[in-house]
Amino acid sequence: MGVLSGKTALVTGASRGIGRGIAQRLASEGALVAVHFGHDGEAARDTVEMIKREKGEAFLVRAEFGVPGDVETLYSKFDEGLAQMGASPEFDILVNNAAISGSARIDQVTPELFDRLFSVNARALLFTVQQGLKRMRDGGRIINISSAVTRISYPESVVYSMTKGALNIFTLAMAKQLGDRGITVNAVAPGFVETDMNAGKRATPEAAAELASWSVFDRIGQPGDIAELVAFLASDASRWVTGQCIDASGGSKL
């Protein structure tokens, strides 16, 4: 019996990278996990199969963010999946991990890039929470995946950084609003993690070494480093922690 046995979790952007690591970790603690994806169905199916091989329970939820009706589609598919699993149409844990990146300094930013990043990284997140609260049990957990760019200046991705700043403020506001329901709301801010999203930044041994040097541990983070912290925040052990943005960058740029 894991610490999350009997709980249901929805992890957005869970087909690869940090999201996959989180989905696997929550399932290993006994949660029934909805693995959301937007495009990469093969990778998402691999995530579900990995969970099942480890004796966990998971199902797929497909919904593209940043398009009309995205959140409505998300919860329609989520409800269908729960019904197929024989579970009630309620859940306990929401991990908002889905996001897109877009490297651009201020002189390179276009209206299209700005709108696209905020549509997926901020707008979809807000309405995912709004609609999710109708289904979330009291005492639930909302965990938003932020970024160390909210602490470390990174003008190379100014719009992406802005979306994560918006996420942090949203986290703070929701923590206060939802306290009377016993729902905690926290953010986790990774630094560089070994995922497909930043594969280009570590394409050579020299580039990878430069990224590793940001951390006091002189290594690039792994999805499991983030997943462990998310699992804590999803558990009852974190019941007295809310409204926080927890740095999970390995002490990057201290």
mmCIF file with all atom_site columns, C-alpha atoms in Angstrom, residues 5 26 74 109 111 154 197 230-231 238:
data_model
loop_
_atom_site.group_PDB
_atom_site.id
_atom_site.type_symbol
_atom_site.label_atom_id
_atom_site.label_alt_id
_atom_site.label_comp_id
_atom_site.label_asym_id
_atom_site.label_entity_id
_atom_site.label_seq_id
_atom_site.pdbx_PDB_ins_code
_atom_site.Cartn_x
_atom_site.Cartn_y
_atom_site.Cartn_z
_atom_site.occupancy
_atom_site.B_iso_or_equiv
_atom_site.pdbx_formal_charge
_atom_site.auth_seq_id
_atom_site.auth_comp_id
_atom_site.auth_asym_id
_atom_site.auth_atom_id
_atom_site.pdbx_PDB_model_num
ATOM 1  C CA . SER A 1 5   ? -3.416 4.434  -2.552  1.00 0.00 ? 5   SER A CA 1
ATOM 2  C CA . LEU A 1 26  ? 2.689  8.873  -8.326  1.00 0.00 ? 26  LEU A CA 1
ATOM 3  C CA . LEU A 1 74  ? -9.341 17.327 -21.513 1.00 0.00 ? 74  LEU A CA 1
ATOM 4  C CA . VAL A 1 109 ? 9.599  38.019 -29.936 1.00 0.00 ? 109 VAL A CA 1
ATOM 5  C CA . PRO A 1 111 ? 2.926  38.349 -31.358 1.00 0.00 ? 111 PRO A CA 1
ATOM 6  C CA . TYR A 1 154 ? 17.266 34.096 -18.652 1.00 0.00 ? 154 TYR A CA 1
ATOM 7  C CA . MET A 1 197 ? 12.796 20.017 -24.355 1.00 0.00 ? 197 MET A CA 1
ATOM 8  C CA . VAL A 1 230 ? 6.087  16.292 -6.497  1.00 0.00 ? 230 VAL A CA 1
ATOM 9  C CA . ALA A 1 231 ? 5.256  12.986 -4.795  1.00 0.00 ? 231 ALA A CA 1
ATOM 10 C CA . SER A 1 238 ? 2.831  18.095 2.814   1.00 0.00 ? 238 SER A CA 1
#
